[in-house]
Amino acid sequence: MNQYTLSVIQRVRQKYADEPEFVQTVEEVFSSIDPVIEANPAYEKADILNRMVEPERAFIFRVCWTDDNGKLHTNVGYRYQFNGAIGPYKGGLRFQPNVYPGVMKFLGFEQTFKNALTGLPIGGAKGGSDFDPAGKPDAEVMRFCHSFMNALYRFIGPDVDVPAGDMGVGGREIGYLFGQYRHLKGCWENGVFTGKGLSYGGSLNRPEATGYGAIYYLQEVLKHEGESIEGKTIAVSGFGNVAWGICKKSAQLGAKVVTLSGPDGYIYDPDGVTTREKLHYMLEMRAADPMHVKPYADKFGCKFIPGEKPWGEKVDIVMPAAMQNDVKMDSAKKIADNKIKYYIEVANMPTTNDALQFLMEQDGVIVAPSKAVNAGGVGVSALEMSQNAERLVWTAEEVDERLKRMMVNIHAESAAAAEEYGLGYNLVAGANIAGFKRVATAMLEQGIF
Ligand code: 2IT
């Protein structure tokens, strides 16, 4: 490895040893762009890698709120504005008890390259809180969101930083957050959030966008291999918004998702999550209780496997869509043993670095990285910003058409970037290289700061 790349990775390992998720993503991205650093001394001269590792700025704030019994609670809120070289900071908010700087920073760092891959002018950010919205009544969630926004509103804006949802932050939370922002600022500025409700400036197809985009990307991979999605079986983890979009689009295209998973285990439905009733029930079940997927098995009479992940099932395609580090070495080995050809990451960093490396080294396994596969979500967020700025509303077909084009481009650009450096059809390296180059070029052109 290039001396400079290595020295930055080592510095990050040492300095951020207490933020392992962040170290993991820096190692993954920088080792795959190493050939670019080696070929272009200008990056080292401008110390691009060390600059990319440090967020441009970050905010950490106290969030106090009262529950329905009048009891006071204190949480911590975060917003890491990682890199604004190519556009206003953009990225989701995650509300989950395990949120801490290491999680925020891995997501913000990833977001920077992902957003660059969309080809749209959005910088990278991430934020959130260790607050747990699961099972909380609307009034408590509203008070929390209002308090969160009281601290954050001065640091965001349509040309500054545009948050959206992530795990634990859906339409309900975005509504309360935007409402408080509008109240405090005394103006509309509706481009300041994406994933808004349709009644106040949201984009058609935003809820579906991440899952649909993932399937459009998958179709490009299959096309590259001379195959089609029709008749394929897919193992998915998670049962949130993203999994739902994957189920819906793959059903439309004649494929079927046969597994979903939750913290309690996974379900196996040999008929696939394909019918309108099943798709609708997924949303209902998730809204009622994000911790259990078992109710699906009870309702539709299929298998529920408690405490396990779905990675031992024999399917054509695997799509981890739940959370980070969902697929570790033991699961990767099962996937390889089952001769599954398509490993399509969807959630942010769903694979540990050793498992990812292992899968990429397997003959006949194609690995697609999440920062490309799930980029349609934030991509459609950027389309929502465009619609808001222009004060108009595109039809679902218009949005879908643009999303499709975006995913086709991301796949083609990633494949071309890897090819340029003699790496073959390496979508992981290609996505990192293409995203890195776009951000690095903008940083070089803007001078040192
Ligand atoms: O991880 C992600 O890309 C998101 N949570 C969506 C971010 C966005 O701004 O739409």
XYZ file of N, CA, C and O in Angstrom, residues 237-383:
588
model
N -32.538 -8.879 4.831
C -32.634 -8.688 6.286
C -33.248 -7.321 6.550
O -33.198 -6.431 5.701
N -33.825 -7.177 7.734
C -34.547 -5.951 8.067
C -35.999 -6.090 7.633
O -36.361 -7.026 6.885
N -36.848 -5.193 8.116
C -38.243 -5.171 7.628
C -38.786 -3.747 7.677
O -39.969 -3.506 7.855
N -37.874 -2.796 7.488
C -38.265 -1.382 7.483
C -38.593 -0.906 6.090
O -38.905 -1.689 5.186
N -38.498 0.401 5.967
C -38.820 1.078 4.741
C -38.049 0.563 3.524
O -38.597 0.391 2.437
N -36.767 0.324 3.749
C -35.903 -0.075 2.638
C -36.269 -1.489 2.176
O -36.440 -1.750 0.974
N -36.431 -2.398 3.141
C -36.825 -3.768 2.810
C -38.167 -3.770 2.079
O -38.359 -4.498 1.094
N -39.064 -2.920 2.528
C -40.388 -2.822 1.908
C -40.283 -2.418 0.436
O -40.915 -3.015 -0.446
N -39.461 -1.408 0.145
C -39.260 -0.960 -1.244
C -38.669 -2.070 -2.105
O -39.051 -2.246 -3.266
N -37.751 -2.838 -1.523
C -37.131 -3.959 -2.256
C -38.196 -5.013 -2.587
O -38.280 -5.504 -3.708
N -39.025 -5.345 -1.579
C -40.073 -6.357 -1.782
C -41.036 -5.915 -2.894
O -41.400 -6.698 -3.768
N -41.425 -4.646 -2.823
C -42.443 -4.133 -3.746
C -41.916 -4.140 -5.186
O -42.581 -4.643 -6.100
N -40.727 -3.609 -5.385
C -40.189 -3.523 -6.745
C -39.842 -4.900 -7.278
O -40.118 -5.208 -8.440
N -39.269 -5.766 -6.433
C -38.909 -7.077 -6.970
C -40.165 -7.874 -7.329
O -40.174 -8.607 -8.323
N -41.249 -7.692 -6.553
C -42.508 -8.363 -6.887
C -43.017 -7.878 -8.249
O -43.434 -8.674 -9.090
N -42.951 -6.576 -8.468
C -43.392 -6.024 -9.766
C -42.601 -6.610 -10.929
O -43.108 -6.742 -12.033
N -41.352 -6.962 -10.656
C -40.474 -7.425 -11.741
C -40.399 -8.953 -11.810
O -39.571 -9.512 -12.516
N -41.247 -9.631 -11.025
C -41.322 -11.090 -11.128
C -40.307 -11.854 -10.299
O -40.070 -13.038 -10.515
N -39.693 -11.166 -9.331
C -38.788 -11.863 -8.408
C -39.485 -11.948 -7.053
O -40.537 -11.338 -6.859
N -38.914 -12.692 -6.110
C -39.555 -12.702 -4.791
C -38.566 -12.685 -3.636
O -37.567 -13.401 -3.637
N -38.908 -11.843 -2.659
C -38.146 -11.772 -1.416
C -38.709 -12.837 -0.491
O -39.907 -12.838 -0.198
N -37.872 -13.772 -0.038
C -38.369 -14.883 0.777
C -38.025 -14.771 2.264
O -38.509 -15.552 3.072
N -37.151 -13.816 2.616
C -36.872 -13.640 4.052
C -36.952 -12.165 4.438
O -36.692 -11.278 3.626
N -37.333 -11.937 5.678
C -37.253 -10.613 6.316
C -36.724 -10.899 7.712
O -36.954 -11.990 8.246
N -36.058 -9.925 8.319
C -35.576 -10.198 9.671
C -35.787 -9.007 10.586
O -35.946 -7.870 10.128
N -35.794 -9.303 11.879
C -35.896 -8.268 12.904
C -34.962 -8.637 14.038
O -34.294 -9.684 13.971
N -34.936 -7.822 15.096
C -34.095 -8.162 16.243
C -34.467 -9.518 16.861
O -33.642 -10.137 17.542
N -35.700 -10.009 16.605
C -36.161 -11.259 17.215
C -35.827 -12.512 16.398
O -35.935 -13.615 16.901
N -35.408 -12.368 15.127
C -35.147 -13.541 14.289
C -35.533 -13.242 12.854
O -35.615 -12.077 12.474
N -35.777 -14.316 12.067
C -36.206 -14.043 10.697
C -37.378 -14.919 10.269
O -37.618 -15.975 10.849
N -38.095 -14.449 9.258
C -39.204 -15.240 8.697
C -38.770 -15.777 7.343
O -37.972 -15.151 6.635
N -39.274 -16.971 6.985
C -39.024 -17.527 5.656
C -40.371 -17.789 4.994
O -41.158 -18.615 5.465
N -40.637 -17.050 3.946
C -41.911 -17.175 3.227
C -41.623 -17.652 1.806
O -41.230 -16.867 0.943
N -41.804 -18.958 1.555
C -41.429 -19.509 0.246
C -42.220 -18.897 -0.914
O -41.751 -18.915 -2.049
N -43.408 -18.350 -0.631
C -44.199 -17.722 -1.701
C -43.735 -16.298 -1.990
O -44.150 -15.692 -2.981
N -42.912 -15.758 -1.106
C -42.395 -14.411 -1.312
C -43.300 -13.337 -0.730
O -44.516 -13.524 -0.602
N -42.679 -12.211 -0.363
C -43.436 -11.052 0.135
C -43.863 -10.267 -1.098
O -43.213 -9.298 -1.497
N -44.923 -10.756 -1.721
C -45.246 -10.227 -3.050
C -46.634 -9.605 -3.155
O -46.841 -8.746 -4.002
N -47.565 -10.052 -2.306
C -48.937 -9.571 -2.505
C -49.124 -8.199 -1.852
O -48.392 -7.817 -0.940
N -50.162 -7.521 -2.327
C -50.496 -6.211 -1.771
C -50.745 -6.321 -0.259
O -50.322 -5.486 0.514
N -51.420 -7.406 0.126
C -51.742 -7.599 1.541
C -50.463 -7.741 2.397
O -50.340 -7.134 3.471
N -49.536 -8.538 1.905
C -48.286 -8.735 2.653
C -47.474 -7.443 2.741
O -46.911 -7.115 3.791
N -47.407 -6.718 1.630
C -46.648 -5.462 1.605
C -47.268 -4.451 2.568
O -46.558 -3.751 3.298
N -48.576 -4.407 2.563
C -49.261 -3.480 3.450
C -49.039 -3.885 4.914
O -48.779 -3.042 5.778
N -49.111 -5.186 5.158
C -48.946 -5.660 6.529
C -47.549 -5.352 7.076
O -47.387 -5.032 8.268
N -46.569 -5.432 6.194
C -45.181 -5.097 6.590
C -45.114 -3.710 7.211
O -44.488 -3.503 8.255
N -45.751 -2.747 6.569
C -45.722 -1.364 7.060
C -46.452 -1.242 8.391
O -45.982 -0.578 9.317
N -47.589 -1.917 8.447
C -48.428 -1.864 9.652
C -47.678 -2.460 10.853
O -47.622 -1.873 11.937
N -47.087 -3.622 10.600
C -46.377 -4.353 11.651
C -45.182 -3.532 12.156
O -44.937 -3.425 13.357
N -44.479 -2.911 11.227
C -43.303 -2.127 11.574
C -43.675 -0.900 12.414
O -43.003 -0.557 13.391
N -44.782 -0.254 12.000
C -45.201 0.956 12.721
C -45.622 0.595 14.150
O -45.378 1.339 15.096
N -46.243 -0.588 14.298
C -46.725 -0.988 15.619
C -45.584 -1.431 16.531
O -45.628 -1.202 17.742
N -44.558 -2.067 15.963
C -43.485 -2.625 16.784
C -42.254 -2.927 15.931
O -42.212 -3.927 15.223
N -41.252 -2.061 15.999
C -40.073 -2.267 15.152
C -39.130 -3.358 15.645
O -38.105 -3.606 15.026
N -39.466 -3.997 16.767
C -38.551 -4.984 17.353
C -38.887 -6.423 16.963
O -38.101 -7.333 17.215
N -40.073 -6.660 16.385
C -40.492 -8.047 16.116
C -41.015 -8.250 14.698
O -41.940 -7.560 14.282
N -40.440 -9.248 14.023
C -40.902 -9.600 12.676
C -41.784 -10.856 12.727
O -42.456 -11.217 11.776
N -41.808 -11.506 13.880
C -42.570 -12.758 14.030
C -44.056 -12.630 13.652
O -44.622 -13.580 13.085
N -44.692 -11.483 13.970
C -46.107 -11.372 13.599
C -46.391 -11.685 12.125
O -47.475 -12.183 11.781
N -45.414 -11.442 11.239
C -45.603 -11.766 9.816
C -45.820 -13.276 9.651
O -46.723 -13.722 8.941
N -44.975 -14.058 10.332
C -45.075 -15.516 10.231
C -46.396 -16.006 10.816
O -47.054 -16.902 10.261
N -46.816 -15.403 11.925
C -48.093 -15.784 12.544
C -49.243 -15.499 11.600
O -50.157 -16.301 11.443
N -49.195 -14.352 10.954
C -50.322 -13.946 10.106
C -50.390 -14.753 8.808
O -51.463 -15.142 8.373
N -49.233 -15.006 8.206
C -49.263 -15.645 6.884
C -48.862 -17.124 6.925
O -48.678 -17.766 5.886
N -48.739 -17.653 8.129
C -48.515 -19.097 8.280
C -47.208 -19.582 7.670
O -47.181 -20.621 7.013
N -46.141 -18.846 7.863
C -44.847 -19.350 7.367
C -43.881 -19.525 8.530
O -44.218 -19.270 9.681
N -42.668 -19.978 8.203
C -41.677 -20.320 9.211
C -41.096 -19.069 9.891
O -40.821 -18.082 9.228
N -40.904 -19.142 11.206
C -40.171 -18.096 11.932
C -39.007 -18.767 12.639
O -39.186 -19.775 13.327
N -37.817 -18.238 12.442
C -36.631 -18.822 13.052
C -36.102 -17.828 14.075
O -35.495 -16.806 13.718
N -36.351 -18.090 15.375
C -35.987 -17.102 16.400
C -34.478 -16.964 16.571
O -33.744 -17.958 16.465
N -34.047 -15.730 16.789
C -32.652 -15.468 17.162
C -31.621 -15.680 16.058
O -30.429 -15.608 16.320
N -32.086 -15.949 14.820
C -31.126 -16.223 13.740
C -31.207 -15.153 12.658
O -32.191 -14.440 12.553
N -30.168 -15.118 11.839
C -30.163 -14.266 10.655
C -30.439 -15.146 9.430
O -30.179 -16.345 9.471
N -30.927 -14.551 8.349
C -31.359 -15.383 7.206
C -30.233 -15.844 6.279
O -30.505 -16.362 5.195
N -28.971 -15.696 6.679
C -27.877 -15.890 5.716
C -27.550 -17.342 5.414
O -26.676 -17.622 4.590
N -28.224 -18.272 6.079
C -28.005 -19.681 5.748
C -28.984 -20.185 4.687
O -28.894 -21.340 4.252
N -29.929 -19.358 4.257
C -30.927 -19.804 3.278
C -30.328 -19.825 1.868
O -29.567 -18.939 1.500
N -30.733 -20.840 1.102
C -30.274 -20.930 -0.290
C -31.184 -20.081 -1.166
O -32.368 -20.385 -1.317
N -30.624 -19.024 -1.707
C -31.384 -18.115 -2.577
C -30.466 -17.711 -3.733
O -29.299 -18.099 -3.779
N -30.995 -16.922 -4.648
C -30.151 -16.445 -5.762
C -29.374 -15.183 -5.374
O -28.275 -14.953 -5.857
N -30.007 -14.368 -4.541
C -29.444 -13.044 -4.258
C -29.589 -12.750 -2.766
O -30.642 -13.028 -2.171
N -28.549 -12.165 -2.185
C -28.606 -11.768 -0.778
C -28.552 -10.245 -0.703
O -27.713 -9.624 -1.347
N -29.463 -9.661 0.069
C -29.490 -8.204 0.209
C -29.636 -7.803 1.680
O -30.753 -7.636 2.178
N -28.518 -7.636 2.406
C -28.632 -7.183 3.798
C -29.120 -5.733 3.840
O -28.446 -4.840 3.333
N -30.275 -5.526 4.453
C -30.901 -4.193 4.430
C -31.319 -3.764 5.835
O -32.264 -3.004 6.005
N -30.606 -4.275 6.856
C -31.034 -3.991 8.225
C -30.166 -2.938 8.919
O -30.659 -1.885 9.315
N -28.892 -3.197 9.068
C -28.038 -2.352 9.916
C -26.570 -2.659 9.662
O -26.253 -3.583 8.919
N -25.672 -1.918 10.336
C -24.244 -2.159 10.138
C -23.812 -3.490 10.759
O -24.396 -3.936 11.739
N -22.791 -4.072 10.147
C -22.174 -5.315 10.633
C -23.173 -6.447 10.887
O -23.045 -7.224 11.835
N -24.112 -6.562 9.983
C -25.147 -7.588 10.026
C -24.580 -8.912 9.482
O -25.047 -9.993 9.832
N -23.590 -8.812 8.608
C -22.975 -9.997 8.007
C -21.514 -10.051 8.430
O -20.693 -9.239 8.016
N -21.228 -11.030 9.305
C -19.860 -11.221 9.787
C -19.295 -12.462 9.102
O -19.976 -13.084 8.286
N -18.077 -12.809 9.451
C -17.374 -13.894 8.766
C -18.176 -15.206 8.715
O -18.238 -15.850 7.676
N -18.801 -15.591 9.841
C -19.528 -16.873 9.842
C -20.667 -16.854 8.825
O -20.907 -17.831 8.113
N -21.353 -15.717 8.713
C -22.440 -15.621 7.737
C -21.885 -15.597 6.314
O -22.450 -16.215 5.402
N -20.780 -14.885 6.126
C -20.170 -14.806 4.789
C -19.805 -16.207 4.297
O -19.990 -16.543 3.125
N -19.313 -17.024 5.210
C -18.941 -18.405 4.830
C -20.161 -19.205 4.401
O -20.113 -19.972 3.444
N -21.278 -19.006 5.104
C -22.512 -19.709 4.718
C -22.951 -19.276 3.325
O -23.386 -20.086 2.509
N -22.856 -17.975 3.067
C -23.264 -17.439 1.766
C -22.392 -18.041 0.660
O -22.889 -18.465 -0.385
N -21.092 -18.129 0.929
C -20.167 -18.717 -0.052
C -20.451 -20.218 -0.210
O -20.490 -20.730 -1.336
N -20.682 -20.933 0.900
C -20.977 -22.376 0.836
C -22.232 -22.650 0.023
O -22.328 -23.667 -0.662
N -23.185 -21.755 0.108
C -24.437 -21.938 -0.639
C -24.312 -21.499 -2.099
O -25.285 -21.504 -2.831
N -23.104 -21.086 -2.496
C -22.827 -20.691 -3.887
C -23.774 -19.591 -4.362
O -24.313 -19.647 -5.471
N -24.000 -18.627 -3.497
C -24.848 -17.495 -3.881
C -23.992 -16.512 -4.669
O -22.931 -16.092 -4.209
N -24.465 -16.182 -5.863
C -23.620 -15.390 -6.767
C -23.684 -13.890 -6.482
O -22.712 -13.175 -6.701
N -24.846 -13.427 -6.007
C -25.014 -11.971 -5.900
C -25.122 -11.531 -4.443
O -26.100 -11.856 -3.761
N -24.107 -10.801 -3.999
C -24.123 -10.245 -2.648
C -24.256 -8.734 -2.789
O -23.304 -8.038 -3.144
N -25.479 -8.251 -2.541
C -25.799 -6.859 -2.824
C -26.055 -6.138 -1.494
O -27.139 -6.265 -0.906
N -25.075 -5.396 -1.022
C -25.247 -4.652 0.235
C -26.290 -3.565 0.044
O -26.299 -2.897 -0.987
N -27.114 -3.361 1.067
C -28.091 -2.270 0.978
C -27.975 -1.327 2.182
O -27.841 -0.119 2.027
N -28.017 -1.862 3.387
C -27.861 -1.017 4.586
C -26.465 -0.397 4.582
O -25.556 -0.908 3.922
N -26.266 0.672 5.318
C -24.941 1.267 5.409
C -23.990 0.334 6.155
O -24.294 -0.089 7.268
N -22.877 0.000 5.485
C -21.833 -0.884 6.038
C -22.410 -2.147 6.698
O -22.153 -2.415 7.873
N -23.147 -2.958 5.944
C -23.763 -4.151 6.548
C -22.784 -5.306 6.737
O -23.130 -6.302 7.366
N -21.561 -5.166 6.212
C -20.618 -6.270 6.219
C -19.353 -5.852 6.971
O -18.853 -4.746 6.746
N -18.840 -6.712 7.832
C -17.553 -6.394 8.462
C -16.471 -6.434 7.374
O -16.641 -7.102 6.345
N -15.362 -5.746 7.596
C -14.341 -5.662 6.544
C -13.762 -7.029 6.182
O -13.501 -7.303 5.013
N -13.579 -7.898 7.194
C -13.012 -9.218 6.861
C -14.003 -10.047 6.046
O -13.631 -10.712 5.079
N -15.288 -9.957 6.383
C -16.304 -10.707 5.635
C -16.440 -10.165 4.211
O -16.582 -10.932 3.248
N -16.346 -8.854 4.079
C -16.445 -8.237 2.749
C -15.272 -8.694 1.875
O -15.450 -9.105 0.716
N -14.090 -8.634 2.446
C -12.887 -9.068 1.738
C -13.031 -10.522 1.306
O -12.764 -10.877 0.161
N -13.480 -11.361 2.235
C -13.655 -12.798 1.962
C -14.612 -13.012 0.787
O -14.313 -13.759 -0.140
N -15.749 -12.321 0.822
C -16.736 -12.511 -0.253
C -16.197 -12.027 -1.593
O -16.418 -12.647 -2.635
N -15.454 -10.913 -1.563
C -14.899 -10.390 -2.813
C -13.858 -11.330 -3.410
O -13.644 -11.330 -4.616
N -13.232 -12.127 -2.555
C -12.202 -13.052 -3.040
C -12.779 -14.367 -3.555
O -12.060 -15.177 -4.144
N -14.070 -14.615 -3.313
C -14.668 -15.877 -3.755
C -14.882 -15.855 -5.261
O -15.421 -14.886 -5.796
N -14.484 -16.931 -5.915
C -14.739 -17.040 -7.352
C -16.233 -17.062 -7.597
O -16.967 -17.774 -6.918
N -16.664 -16.273 -8.538
C -18.077 -16.333 -8.915
C -19.016 -15.601 -7.986
O -20.228 -15.720 -8.130
N -18.492 -14.845 -7.018
C -19.384 -14.017 -6.197
C -19.225 -12.568 -6.630
O -18.101 -12.066 -6.744
N -20.329 -11.914 -6.893
C -20.275 -10.493 -7.238
C -20.761 -9.684 -6.036
O -21.836 -9.936 -5.503
N -19.932 -8.754 -5.600
C -20.269 -7.938 -4.431
C -20.567 -6.524 -4.891
O -19.774 -5.917 -5.613
N -21.716 -6.012 -4.458
C -22.051 -4.613 -4.764
C -22.123 -3.848 -3.447
O -22.721 -4.322 -2.481
N -21.486 -2.675 -3.381
C -21.368 -1.955 -2.110
C -22.552 -1.053 -1.821
O -23.119 -0.429 -2.714
N -22.879 -0.941 -0.533
C -24.066 -0.178 -0.147
C -24.005 1.285 -0.574
O -25.021 1.870 -0.912
N -22.806 1.877 -0.567
C -22.801 3.318 -0.854
C -23.249 3.594 -2.292
O -23.682 4.703 -2.580
N -23.172 2.576 -3.156
C -23.729 2.722 -4.498
C -25.182 2.232 -4.525
O -26.080 2.908 -5.031
N -25.408 1.049 -3.940
C -26.716 0.399 -4.051
C -27.822 1.219 -3.383
O -28.939 1.307 -3.893
N -27.517 1.841 -2.229
C -28.596 2.575 -1.530
C -28.609 4.074 -1.845
O -29.388 4.829 -1.245
N -27.784 4.494 -2.804
C -27.669 5.930 -3.100
C -28.941 6.535 -3.703
O -29.098 7.758 -3.730
N -29.830 5.676 -4.177
C -31.087 6.193 -4.740
C -31.933 6.906 -3.691
O -32.719 7.805 -4.022
N -31.773 6.533 -2.434
C -32.528 7.193 -1.368
C -32.156 8.650 -1.260
O -32.986 9.549 -1.426
N -30.880 8.900 -1.044
C -30.449 10.295 -0.919
C -30.549 10.996 -2.282
O -30.774 12.207 -2.345
N -30.428 10.222 -3.348
C -30.580 10.808 -4.686
C -31.968 11.405 -4.875
O -32.115 12.535 -5.369
N -32.983 10.653 -4.455
C -34.343 11.189 -4.574
C -34.564 12.313 -3.557
O -35.337 13.240 -3.798
N -33.844 12.276 -2.437
C -33.867 13.423 -1.522
C -33.398 14.686 -2.246
O -33.970 15.765 -2.096
N -32.331 14.548 -3.032
C -31.837 15.705 -3.793
C -32.877 16.142 -4.827
O -33.034 17.338 -5.095
N -33.612 15.193 -5.376
C -34.695 15.552 -6.311
C -35.819 16.289 -5.564
O -36.462 17.183 -6.117
